[in-house]
Coordinates of C-alpha atoms in Angstrom, one line a residue:
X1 CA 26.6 16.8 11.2
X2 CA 25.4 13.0 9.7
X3 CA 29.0 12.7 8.4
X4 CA 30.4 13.8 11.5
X5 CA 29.1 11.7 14.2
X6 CA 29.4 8.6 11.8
X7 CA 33.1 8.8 11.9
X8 CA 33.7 6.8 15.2
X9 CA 31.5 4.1 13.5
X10 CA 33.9 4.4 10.1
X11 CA 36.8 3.7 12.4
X12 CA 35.4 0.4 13.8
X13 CA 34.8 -0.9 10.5
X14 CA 31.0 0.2 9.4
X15 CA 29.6 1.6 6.5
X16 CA 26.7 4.1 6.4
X17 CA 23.6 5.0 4.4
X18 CA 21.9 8.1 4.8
X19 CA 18.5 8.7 4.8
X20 CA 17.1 12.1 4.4
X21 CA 14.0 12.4 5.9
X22 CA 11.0 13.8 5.0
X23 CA 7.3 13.1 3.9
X24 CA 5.8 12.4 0.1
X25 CA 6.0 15.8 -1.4
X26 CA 2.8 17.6 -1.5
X27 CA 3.5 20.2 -3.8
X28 CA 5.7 21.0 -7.1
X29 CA 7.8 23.4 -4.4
X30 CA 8.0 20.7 -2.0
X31 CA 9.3 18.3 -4.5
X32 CA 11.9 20.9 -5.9
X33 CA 13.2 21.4 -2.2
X34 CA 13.4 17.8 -2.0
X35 CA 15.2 17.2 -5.4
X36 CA 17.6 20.2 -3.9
X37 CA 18.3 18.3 -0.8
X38 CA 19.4 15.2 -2.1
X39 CA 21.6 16.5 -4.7
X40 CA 23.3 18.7 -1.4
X41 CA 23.4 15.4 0.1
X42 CA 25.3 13.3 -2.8
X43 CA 27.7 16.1 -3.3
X44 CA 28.7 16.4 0.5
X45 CA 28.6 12.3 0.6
X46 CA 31.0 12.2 -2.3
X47 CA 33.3 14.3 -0.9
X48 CA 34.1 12.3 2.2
X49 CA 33.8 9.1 0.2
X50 CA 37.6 8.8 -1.1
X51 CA 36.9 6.6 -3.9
X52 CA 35.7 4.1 -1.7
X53 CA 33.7 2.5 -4.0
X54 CA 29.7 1.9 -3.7
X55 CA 30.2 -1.4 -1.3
X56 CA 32.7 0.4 0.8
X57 CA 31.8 3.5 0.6
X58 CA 29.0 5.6 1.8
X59 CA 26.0 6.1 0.1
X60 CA 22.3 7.7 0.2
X61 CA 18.7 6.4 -0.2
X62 CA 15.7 8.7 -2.0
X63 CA 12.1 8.2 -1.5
X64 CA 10.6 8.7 -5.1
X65 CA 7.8 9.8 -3.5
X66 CA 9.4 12.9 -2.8
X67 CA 10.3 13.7 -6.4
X68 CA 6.9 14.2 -7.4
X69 CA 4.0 15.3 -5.8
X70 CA 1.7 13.2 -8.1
X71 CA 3.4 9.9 -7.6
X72 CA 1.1 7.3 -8.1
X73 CA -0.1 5.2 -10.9
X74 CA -3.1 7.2 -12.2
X75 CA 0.0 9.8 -13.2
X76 CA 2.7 7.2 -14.5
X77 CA 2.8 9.8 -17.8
X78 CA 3.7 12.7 -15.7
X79 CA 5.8 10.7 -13.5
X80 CA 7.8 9.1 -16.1
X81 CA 8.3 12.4 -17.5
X82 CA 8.7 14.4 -14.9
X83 CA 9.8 12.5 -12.0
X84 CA 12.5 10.3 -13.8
X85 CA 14.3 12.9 -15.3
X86 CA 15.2 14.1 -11.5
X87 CA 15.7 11.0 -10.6
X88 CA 18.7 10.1 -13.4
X89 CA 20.2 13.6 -12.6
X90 CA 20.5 12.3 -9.0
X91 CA 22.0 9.2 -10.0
X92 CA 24.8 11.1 -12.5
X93 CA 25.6 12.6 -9.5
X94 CA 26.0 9.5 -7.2
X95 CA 28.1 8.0 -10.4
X96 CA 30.0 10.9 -10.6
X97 CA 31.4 10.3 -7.2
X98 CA 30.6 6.3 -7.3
X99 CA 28.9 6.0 -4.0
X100 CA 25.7 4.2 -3.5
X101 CA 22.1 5.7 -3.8
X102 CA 19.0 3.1 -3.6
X103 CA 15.9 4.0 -4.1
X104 CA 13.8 3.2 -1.2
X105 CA 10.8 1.0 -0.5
X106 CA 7.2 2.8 0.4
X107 CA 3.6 1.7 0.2
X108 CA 2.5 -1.2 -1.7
X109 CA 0.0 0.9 -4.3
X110 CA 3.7 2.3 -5.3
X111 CA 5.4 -0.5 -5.9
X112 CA 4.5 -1.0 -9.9
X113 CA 5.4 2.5 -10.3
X114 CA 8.7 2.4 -8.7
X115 CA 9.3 -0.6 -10.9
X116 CA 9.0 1.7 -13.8
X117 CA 11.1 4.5 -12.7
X118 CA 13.6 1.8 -11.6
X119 CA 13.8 -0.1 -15.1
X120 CA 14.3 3.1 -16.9
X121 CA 17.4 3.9 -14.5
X122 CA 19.3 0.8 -15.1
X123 CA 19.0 0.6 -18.8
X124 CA 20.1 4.4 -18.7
X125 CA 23.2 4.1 -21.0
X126 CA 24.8 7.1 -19.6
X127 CA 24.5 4.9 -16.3
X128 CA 25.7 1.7 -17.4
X129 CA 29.3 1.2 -15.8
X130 CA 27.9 2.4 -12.4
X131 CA 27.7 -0.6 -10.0
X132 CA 26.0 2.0 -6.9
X133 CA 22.3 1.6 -7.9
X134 CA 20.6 -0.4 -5.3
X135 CA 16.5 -0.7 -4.6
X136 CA 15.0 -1.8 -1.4
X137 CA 12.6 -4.8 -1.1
X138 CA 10.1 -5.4 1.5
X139 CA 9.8 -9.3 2.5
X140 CA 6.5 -8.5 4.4
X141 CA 5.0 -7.8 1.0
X142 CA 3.7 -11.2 -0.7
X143 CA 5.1 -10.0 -3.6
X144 CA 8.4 -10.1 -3.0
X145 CA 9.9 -13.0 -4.4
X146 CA 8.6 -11.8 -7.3
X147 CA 9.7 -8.6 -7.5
X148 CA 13.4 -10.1 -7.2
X149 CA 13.1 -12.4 -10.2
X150 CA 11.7 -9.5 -12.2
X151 CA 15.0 -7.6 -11.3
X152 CA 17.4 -10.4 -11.3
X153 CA 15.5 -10.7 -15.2
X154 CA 16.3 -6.6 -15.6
X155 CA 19.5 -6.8 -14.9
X156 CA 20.6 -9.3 -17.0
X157 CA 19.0 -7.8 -20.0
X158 CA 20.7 -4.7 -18.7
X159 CA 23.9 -6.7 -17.8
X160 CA 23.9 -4.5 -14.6
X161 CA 24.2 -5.5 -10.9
X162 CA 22.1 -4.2 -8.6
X163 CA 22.6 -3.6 -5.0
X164 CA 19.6 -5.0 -2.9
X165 CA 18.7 -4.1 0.4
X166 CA 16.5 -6.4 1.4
X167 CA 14.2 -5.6 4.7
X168 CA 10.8 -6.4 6.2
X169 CA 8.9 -3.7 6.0
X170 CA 7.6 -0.6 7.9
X171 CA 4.4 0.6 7.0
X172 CA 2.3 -2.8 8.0
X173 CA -0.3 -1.0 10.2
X174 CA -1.2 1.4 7.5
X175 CA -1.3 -1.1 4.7
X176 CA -3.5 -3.7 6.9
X177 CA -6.1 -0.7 7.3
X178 CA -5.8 0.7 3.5
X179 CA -6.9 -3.0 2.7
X180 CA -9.8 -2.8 4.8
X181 CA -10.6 1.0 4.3
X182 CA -10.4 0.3 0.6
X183 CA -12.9 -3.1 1.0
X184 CA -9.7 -4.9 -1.1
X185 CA -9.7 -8.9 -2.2
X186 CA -7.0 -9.5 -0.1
X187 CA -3.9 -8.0 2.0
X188 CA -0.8 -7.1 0.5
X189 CA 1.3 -7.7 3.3
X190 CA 1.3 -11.2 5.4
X191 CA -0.9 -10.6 8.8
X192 CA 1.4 -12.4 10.7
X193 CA 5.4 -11.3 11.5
X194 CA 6.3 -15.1 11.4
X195 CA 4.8 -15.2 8.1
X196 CA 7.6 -12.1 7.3
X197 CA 10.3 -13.6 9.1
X198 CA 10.1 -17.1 6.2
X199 CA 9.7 -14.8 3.6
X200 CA 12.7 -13.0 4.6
X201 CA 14.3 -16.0 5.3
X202 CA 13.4 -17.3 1.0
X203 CA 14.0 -13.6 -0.2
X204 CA 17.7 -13.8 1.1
X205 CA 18.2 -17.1 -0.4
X206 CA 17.1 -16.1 -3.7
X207 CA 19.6 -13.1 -3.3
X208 CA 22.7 -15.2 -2.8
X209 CA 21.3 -17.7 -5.7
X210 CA 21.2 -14.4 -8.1
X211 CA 24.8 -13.1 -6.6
X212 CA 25.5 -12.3 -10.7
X213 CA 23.2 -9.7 -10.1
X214 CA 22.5 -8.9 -6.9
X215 CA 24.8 -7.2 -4.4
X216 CA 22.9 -8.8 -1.1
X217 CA 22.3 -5.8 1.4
X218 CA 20.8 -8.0 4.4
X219 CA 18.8 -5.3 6.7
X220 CA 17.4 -7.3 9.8
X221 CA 18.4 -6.7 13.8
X222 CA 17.0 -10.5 14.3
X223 CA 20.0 -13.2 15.2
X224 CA 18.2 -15.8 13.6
X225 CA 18.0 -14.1 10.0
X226 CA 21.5 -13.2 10.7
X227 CA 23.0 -17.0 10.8
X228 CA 20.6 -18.1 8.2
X229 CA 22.0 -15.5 6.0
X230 CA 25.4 -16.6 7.3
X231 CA 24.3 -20.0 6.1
X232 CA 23.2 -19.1 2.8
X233 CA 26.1 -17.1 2.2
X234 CA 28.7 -20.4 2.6
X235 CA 32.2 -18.8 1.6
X236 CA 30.7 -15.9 0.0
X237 CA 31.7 -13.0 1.6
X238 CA 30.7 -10.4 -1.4
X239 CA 27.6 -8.8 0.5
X240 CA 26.3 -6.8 3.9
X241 CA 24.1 -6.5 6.8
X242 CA 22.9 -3.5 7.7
X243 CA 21.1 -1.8 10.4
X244 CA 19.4 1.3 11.6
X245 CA 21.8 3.9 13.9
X246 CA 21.1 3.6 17.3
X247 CA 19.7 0.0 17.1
X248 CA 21.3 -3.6 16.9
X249 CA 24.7 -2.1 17.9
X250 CA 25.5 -5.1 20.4
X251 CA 24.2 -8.0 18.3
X252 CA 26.3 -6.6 15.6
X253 CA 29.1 -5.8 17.6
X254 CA 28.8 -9.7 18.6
X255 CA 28.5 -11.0 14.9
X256 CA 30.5 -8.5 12.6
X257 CA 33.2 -7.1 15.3
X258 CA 33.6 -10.3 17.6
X259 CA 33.1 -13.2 15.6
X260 CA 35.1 -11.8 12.9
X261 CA 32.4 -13.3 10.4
X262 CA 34.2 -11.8 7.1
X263 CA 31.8 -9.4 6.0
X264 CA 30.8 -5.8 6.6
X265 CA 27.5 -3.7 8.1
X266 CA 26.5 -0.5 7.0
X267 CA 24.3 1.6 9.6
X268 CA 21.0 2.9 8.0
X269 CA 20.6 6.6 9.4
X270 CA 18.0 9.2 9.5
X271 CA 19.3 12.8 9.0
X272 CA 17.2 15.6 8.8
X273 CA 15.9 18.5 11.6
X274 CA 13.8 17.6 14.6
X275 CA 10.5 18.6 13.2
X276 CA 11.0 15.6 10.7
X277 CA 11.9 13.2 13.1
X278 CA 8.1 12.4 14.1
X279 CA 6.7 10.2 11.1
X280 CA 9.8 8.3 10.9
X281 CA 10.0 7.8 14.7
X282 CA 6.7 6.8 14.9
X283 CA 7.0 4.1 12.4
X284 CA 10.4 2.6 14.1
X285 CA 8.6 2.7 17.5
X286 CA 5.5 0.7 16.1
X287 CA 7.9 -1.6 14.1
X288 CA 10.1 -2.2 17.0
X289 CA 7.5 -2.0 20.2
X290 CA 5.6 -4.9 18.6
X291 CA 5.2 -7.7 21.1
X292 CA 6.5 -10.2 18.1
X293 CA 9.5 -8.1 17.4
X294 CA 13.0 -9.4 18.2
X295 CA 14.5 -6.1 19.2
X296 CA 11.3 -5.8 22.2
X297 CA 11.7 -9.2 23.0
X298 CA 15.3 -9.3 23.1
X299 CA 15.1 -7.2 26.0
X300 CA 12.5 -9.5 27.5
X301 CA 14.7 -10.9 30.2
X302 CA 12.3 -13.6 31.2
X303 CA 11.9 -14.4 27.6
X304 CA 13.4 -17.8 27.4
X305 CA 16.4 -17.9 24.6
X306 CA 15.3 -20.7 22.5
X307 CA 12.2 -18.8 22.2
X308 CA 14.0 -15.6 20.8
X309 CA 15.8 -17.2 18.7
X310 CA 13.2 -19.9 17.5
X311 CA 13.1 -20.9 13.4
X312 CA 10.2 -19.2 12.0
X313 CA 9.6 -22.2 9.6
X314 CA 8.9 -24.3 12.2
X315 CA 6.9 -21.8 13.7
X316 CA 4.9 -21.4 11.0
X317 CA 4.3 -24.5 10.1
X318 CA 2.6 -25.4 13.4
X319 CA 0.4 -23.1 12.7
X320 CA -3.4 -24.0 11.8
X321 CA -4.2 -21.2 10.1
X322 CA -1.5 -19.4 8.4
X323 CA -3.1 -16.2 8.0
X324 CA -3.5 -14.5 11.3
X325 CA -6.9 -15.8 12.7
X326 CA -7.9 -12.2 14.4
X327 CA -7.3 -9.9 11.4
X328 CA -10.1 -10.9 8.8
X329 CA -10.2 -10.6 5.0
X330 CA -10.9 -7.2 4.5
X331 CA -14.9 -8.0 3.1
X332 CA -15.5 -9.9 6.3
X333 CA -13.8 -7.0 8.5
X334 CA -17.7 -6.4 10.3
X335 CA -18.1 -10.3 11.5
X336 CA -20.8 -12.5 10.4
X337 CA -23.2 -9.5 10.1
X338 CA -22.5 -8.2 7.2
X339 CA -20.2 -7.9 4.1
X340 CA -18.0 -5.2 3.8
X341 CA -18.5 -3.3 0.1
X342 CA -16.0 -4.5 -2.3
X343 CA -13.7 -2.1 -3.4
X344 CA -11.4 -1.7 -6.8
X345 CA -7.2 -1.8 -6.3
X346 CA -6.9 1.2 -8.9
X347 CA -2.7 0.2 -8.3
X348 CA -3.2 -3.2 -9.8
X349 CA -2.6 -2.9 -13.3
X350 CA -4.7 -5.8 -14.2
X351 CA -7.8 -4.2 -12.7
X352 CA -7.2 -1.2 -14.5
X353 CA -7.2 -3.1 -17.8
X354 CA -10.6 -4.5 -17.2
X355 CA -12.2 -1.5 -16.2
X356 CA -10.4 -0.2 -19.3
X357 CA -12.3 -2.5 -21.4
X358 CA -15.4 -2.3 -19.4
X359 CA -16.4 1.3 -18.7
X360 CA -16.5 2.5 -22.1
X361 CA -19.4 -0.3 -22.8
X362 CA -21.4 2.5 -21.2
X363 CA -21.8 4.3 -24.4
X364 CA -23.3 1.4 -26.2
X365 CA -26.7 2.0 -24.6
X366 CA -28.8 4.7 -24.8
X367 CA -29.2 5.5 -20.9
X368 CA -32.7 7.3 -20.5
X369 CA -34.1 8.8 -17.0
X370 CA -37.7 9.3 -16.1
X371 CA -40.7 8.2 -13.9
X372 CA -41.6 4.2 -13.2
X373 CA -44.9 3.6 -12.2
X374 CA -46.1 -0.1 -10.9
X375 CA -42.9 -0.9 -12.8
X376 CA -43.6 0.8 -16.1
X377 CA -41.8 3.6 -17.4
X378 CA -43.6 6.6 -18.4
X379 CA -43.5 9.6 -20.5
X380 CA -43.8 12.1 -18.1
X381 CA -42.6 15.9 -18.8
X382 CA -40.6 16.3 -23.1
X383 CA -37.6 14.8 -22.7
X384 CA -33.7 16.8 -22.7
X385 CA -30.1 15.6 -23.1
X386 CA -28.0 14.7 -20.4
X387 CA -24.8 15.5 -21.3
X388 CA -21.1 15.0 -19.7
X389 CA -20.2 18.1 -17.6
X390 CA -16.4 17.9 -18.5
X391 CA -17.4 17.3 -22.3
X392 CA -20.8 19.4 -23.6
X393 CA -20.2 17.4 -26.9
X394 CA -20.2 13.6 -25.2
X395 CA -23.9 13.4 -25.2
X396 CA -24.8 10.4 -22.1
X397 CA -28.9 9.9 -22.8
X398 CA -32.1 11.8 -22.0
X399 CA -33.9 12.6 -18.7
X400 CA -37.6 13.3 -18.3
X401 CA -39.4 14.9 -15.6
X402 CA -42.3 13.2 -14.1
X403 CA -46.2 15.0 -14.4
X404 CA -48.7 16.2 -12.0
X405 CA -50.7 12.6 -13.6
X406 CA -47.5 10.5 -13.2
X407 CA -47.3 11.2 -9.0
X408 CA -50.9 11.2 -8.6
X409 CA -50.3 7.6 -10.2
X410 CA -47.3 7.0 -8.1
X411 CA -49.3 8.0 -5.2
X412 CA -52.8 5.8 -6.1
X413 CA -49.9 2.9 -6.6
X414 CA -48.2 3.1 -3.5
X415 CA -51.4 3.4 -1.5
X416 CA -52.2 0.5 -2.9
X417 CA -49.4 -1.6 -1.9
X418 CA -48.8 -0.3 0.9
X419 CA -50.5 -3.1 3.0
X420 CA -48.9 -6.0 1.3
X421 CA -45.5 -4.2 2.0
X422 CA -46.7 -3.8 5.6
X423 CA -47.8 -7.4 5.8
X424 CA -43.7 -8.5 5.0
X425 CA -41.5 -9.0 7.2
X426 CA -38.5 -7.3 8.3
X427 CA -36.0 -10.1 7.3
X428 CA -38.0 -9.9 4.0
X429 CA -37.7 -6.2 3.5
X430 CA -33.8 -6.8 4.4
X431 CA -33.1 -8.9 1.8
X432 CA -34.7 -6.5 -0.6
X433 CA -32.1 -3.8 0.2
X434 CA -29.5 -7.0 0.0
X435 CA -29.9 -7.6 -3.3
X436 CA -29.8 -3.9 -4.4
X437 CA -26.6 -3.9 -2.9
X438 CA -24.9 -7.4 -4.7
X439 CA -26.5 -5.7 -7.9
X440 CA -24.5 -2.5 -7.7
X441 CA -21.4 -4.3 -6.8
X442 CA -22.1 -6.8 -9.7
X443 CA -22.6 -3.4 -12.2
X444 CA -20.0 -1.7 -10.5
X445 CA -17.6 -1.2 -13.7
X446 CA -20.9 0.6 -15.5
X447 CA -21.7 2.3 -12.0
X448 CA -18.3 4.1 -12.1
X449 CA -18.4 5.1 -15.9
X450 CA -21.5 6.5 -15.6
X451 CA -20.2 9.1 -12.3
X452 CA -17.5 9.6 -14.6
X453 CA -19.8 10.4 -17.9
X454 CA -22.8 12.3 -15.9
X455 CA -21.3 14.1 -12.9
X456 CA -17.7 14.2 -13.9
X457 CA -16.5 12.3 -10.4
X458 CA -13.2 10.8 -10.8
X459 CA -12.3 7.1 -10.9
X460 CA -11.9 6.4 -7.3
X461 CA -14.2 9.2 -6.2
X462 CA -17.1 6.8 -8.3
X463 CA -15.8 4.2 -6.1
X464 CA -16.4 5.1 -2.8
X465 CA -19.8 6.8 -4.6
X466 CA -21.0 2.6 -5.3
X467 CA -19.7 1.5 -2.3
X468 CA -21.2 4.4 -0.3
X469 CA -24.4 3.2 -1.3
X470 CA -23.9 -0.8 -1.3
X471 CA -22.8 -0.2 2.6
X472 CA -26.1 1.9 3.3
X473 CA -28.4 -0.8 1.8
X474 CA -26.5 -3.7 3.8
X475 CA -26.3 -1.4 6.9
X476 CA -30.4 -0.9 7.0
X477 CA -30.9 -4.6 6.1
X478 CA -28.9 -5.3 9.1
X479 CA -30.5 -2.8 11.3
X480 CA -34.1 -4.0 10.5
X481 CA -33.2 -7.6 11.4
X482 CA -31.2 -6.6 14.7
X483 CA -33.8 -3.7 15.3
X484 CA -37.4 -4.5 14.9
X485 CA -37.0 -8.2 13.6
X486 CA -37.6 -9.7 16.8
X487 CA -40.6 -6.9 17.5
X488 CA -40.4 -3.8 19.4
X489 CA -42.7 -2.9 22.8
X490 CA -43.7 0.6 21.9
X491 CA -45.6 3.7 24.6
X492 CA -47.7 5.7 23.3
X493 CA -50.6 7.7 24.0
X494 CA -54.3 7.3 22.7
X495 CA -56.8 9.8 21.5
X496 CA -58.4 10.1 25.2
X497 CA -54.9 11.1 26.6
X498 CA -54.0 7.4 27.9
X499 CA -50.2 5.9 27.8
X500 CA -51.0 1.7 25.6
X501 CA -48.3 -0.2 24.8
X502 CA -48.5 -2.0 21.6
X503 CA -45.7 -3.9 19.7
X504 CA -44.3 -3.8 15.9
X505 CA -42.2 -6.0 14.2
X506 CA -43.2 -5.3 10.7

């Protein structure tokens, strides 16, 4: 039905794309049914392509995600044996009938992974005369730039080139609160869309300065990325824009079919049932219903045109604070009260290499568990071995039970104290549970290895464990200060029956 209703389109000179749609895969079945339905998908494709060729012709994009229902880093072995081999059987297939297939962007904790799956494509031997491989980068992702010199350095050592769709991304609400959820440095994405809107803007010029390699696929619905890319382009007329089906049709109609500028548009489109329309609507509508997007504004008709069509460099460079000043660092997310718990980025392969070399320092010391009484620990009850649930023979220290003597101590002790603690105050007490918390972020590495050792948690499961309990500590400190810092007017009655007030701050 896709290949059908795209024929009026063919006749006016477009191109298409398709894009079968559909979620990550969630299961080994789902992943199969996936696999199934893009290789239905190339074969029907090639058959109406008519040797067209990858850049004339049609082509298809495939979400890696849905080739693997463990696709993420913690899995790269499985993925890279598992995954990839579906993956190169798809692209014989789309070389068999030389049409297009790129693989397509997702979320930013994917990105090194797709990387790998990606370099072991294009230096595929059996793969090496096909010019139809294409990836997708995302220009709202800081790394971008990057990501394009790494591939314009791939496929030189692969002497390949590589069709590049370059876009601006669609997933920005859910990777501005993964940041925050997951208490990260930093944001992987740039806060604000005229922050995007340059780094498009550099992206495509890097494109057309690596046109050896790169077969520029220019994916925007904005008129002023269009004649900037027009500009970049000079005489060149060896690339693309594209856009989605159903959207940009009279800006393009303007640019590619009235202006006659030289060079061709394929239409991005979405195929696939109803009941897998809703995600992928759902994303469109929040990239497009922004207030700062060019197709909502567009229709603005009180929206002045210089202000439409404004440079974004200017833009941004009149800007005091270039990130956006109402979407804070993720630690800073709860305001000048207190920190958020800093998290680990376990898709940043640096991080992993430290915790690599720092977790396993856990087995150096010999951990031992028992009673502490006015700081000194005791005896108490004959020690036993703690040992690793997962691994009866990884021995982790010794734990000992406290005596009856030991909490008759503990309880003399506290006693005791108690009416120095009472005489501190509650900013005092706060900063106690403060510096609990900066302790366990400080030892988090050692933290996580020891969930891992003792109660067999996984990585990221000891993770949110530490951070669980760094936000508790600064939570309570926050709560005495706010609470009972200032003092509290109390009611209560007396022992005759009477209602006193009386007031605690302690």
């Amino acid at each position: 039905e896709a290949l059908e209703r795209a024929k009026d389109w063919e006749k006016r000179g477009y191109s298409y794309s398709y894009d079968m749609l559909g979620e990550a895969a969630r299961t080994m079945d789902d992943a199969k049914r996936y696999f199934q339905a893009y290789k239905t998908a190339i074969q029907k494709i090639g058959e109406t392509a008519d040797g067209r060729g990858p850049y004339k012709g049609p082509g298809i994009s495939v979400k890696l995600s849905a080739l693997h229902p463990r696709y993420e880093l913690g899995h790269v072995g499985r993925v890279m044996d598992e995954l990839v081999p579906r993956l190169r059987a798809l692209c014989l297939d789309a070389a068999k009938y030389d049409i297009g297939l790129n693989i397509d962007a997702e979320e930013a904790d994917r990105l090194d992974l797709s990387l790998d799956c990606i370099e072991a494509i294009s230096g595929d031997p059996d793969l090496k005369d096909w010019q139809g491989f294409g990836v997708v980068v995302q220009a709202y992702q800081k790394r971008a730039p990057f990501v394009l010199d790494y591939l314009a350095d791939m496929c030189r050592r692969h002497e390949r080139r590589l069709m590049v769709r370059l876009v601006k991304g669609a997933y920005w609400d859910m990777e501005i609160k993964r940041a925050q959820e997951l208490g990260l440095k930093g944001y992987p994405v740039y806060t604000r869309k005229a922050n995007t809107d340059v780094s498009y803007l550099a992206c495509a010029k890097k494109l057309f300065q690596n046109t050896d390699v790169f077969y520029p696929q220019l994916a925007t619905h904005n008129a002023h990325s269009i004649s900037a890319v027009l500009n970049f382009a000079g005489n060149n007329r060896d690339f693309e824009f594209q856009r989605l089906h159903g959207m940009g049709e009279e800006l393009y109609e303007q640019a590619i079919e009235g202006d006659k500028v030289g060079t061709g548009c394929r239409i991005y489109a979405p195929v696939g049932q109803h009941e897998d329309l809703l995600a992928y609507l759902v994303r469109r509508l929040l990239e497009n219903g922004a207030n700062s997007s060019f197709v909502n504004r567009v229709q603005d008709a009180e929206t002045p045109v210089a202000e439409i069509i404004a440079d974004p460099i200017a833009q941004v460079k009149g800007y005091a604070h270039k990130p956006h000043p109402r979407i804070p660092l993720p630690r800073d997310i709860y305001g000048a009260s207190r920190a958020n718990a800093k998290g680990m980025d376990l898709s940043d392969r640096a991080q992993l290499r430290e915790l690599a070399v720092d977790m396993p320092k856990i087995y150096e010391t010999e951990w031992r568990a028992g009673p502490i009484v006015d700081g000194k620990d005791l005896d108490g009850e004959q020690s036993r071995d703690v040992v690793s649930p997962q691994n009866h023979d990884l021995r982790i220290g010794t734990a000992a039970e406290a005596t009856g003597k030991d909490i008759e101590k503990a309880i003399a002790s506290a006693s005791k104290a108690a009416p120095g603690w009472a005489a501190r105050s509650a900013d005092e007490r706060a900063q106690c549970l403060e510096r609990a918390a900066d302790l366990m972020e400080h030892e988090m590495p050692r933290l996580m290895a020891l969930c891992t050792a003792e109660a067999g948690k996984t990585i990221l499961d000891g993770v949110a464990e530490i951070r669980e309990a760094v936000d508790f500590c600064r939570y309570y400190a926050l709560r005495a200060r706010e609470d009972i810092g200032q003092g509290v007017r109390l009611r209560a009655p007396d022992m005759g029956g009477r209602v006193i007030e009386m007031t605690g701050g302690r």
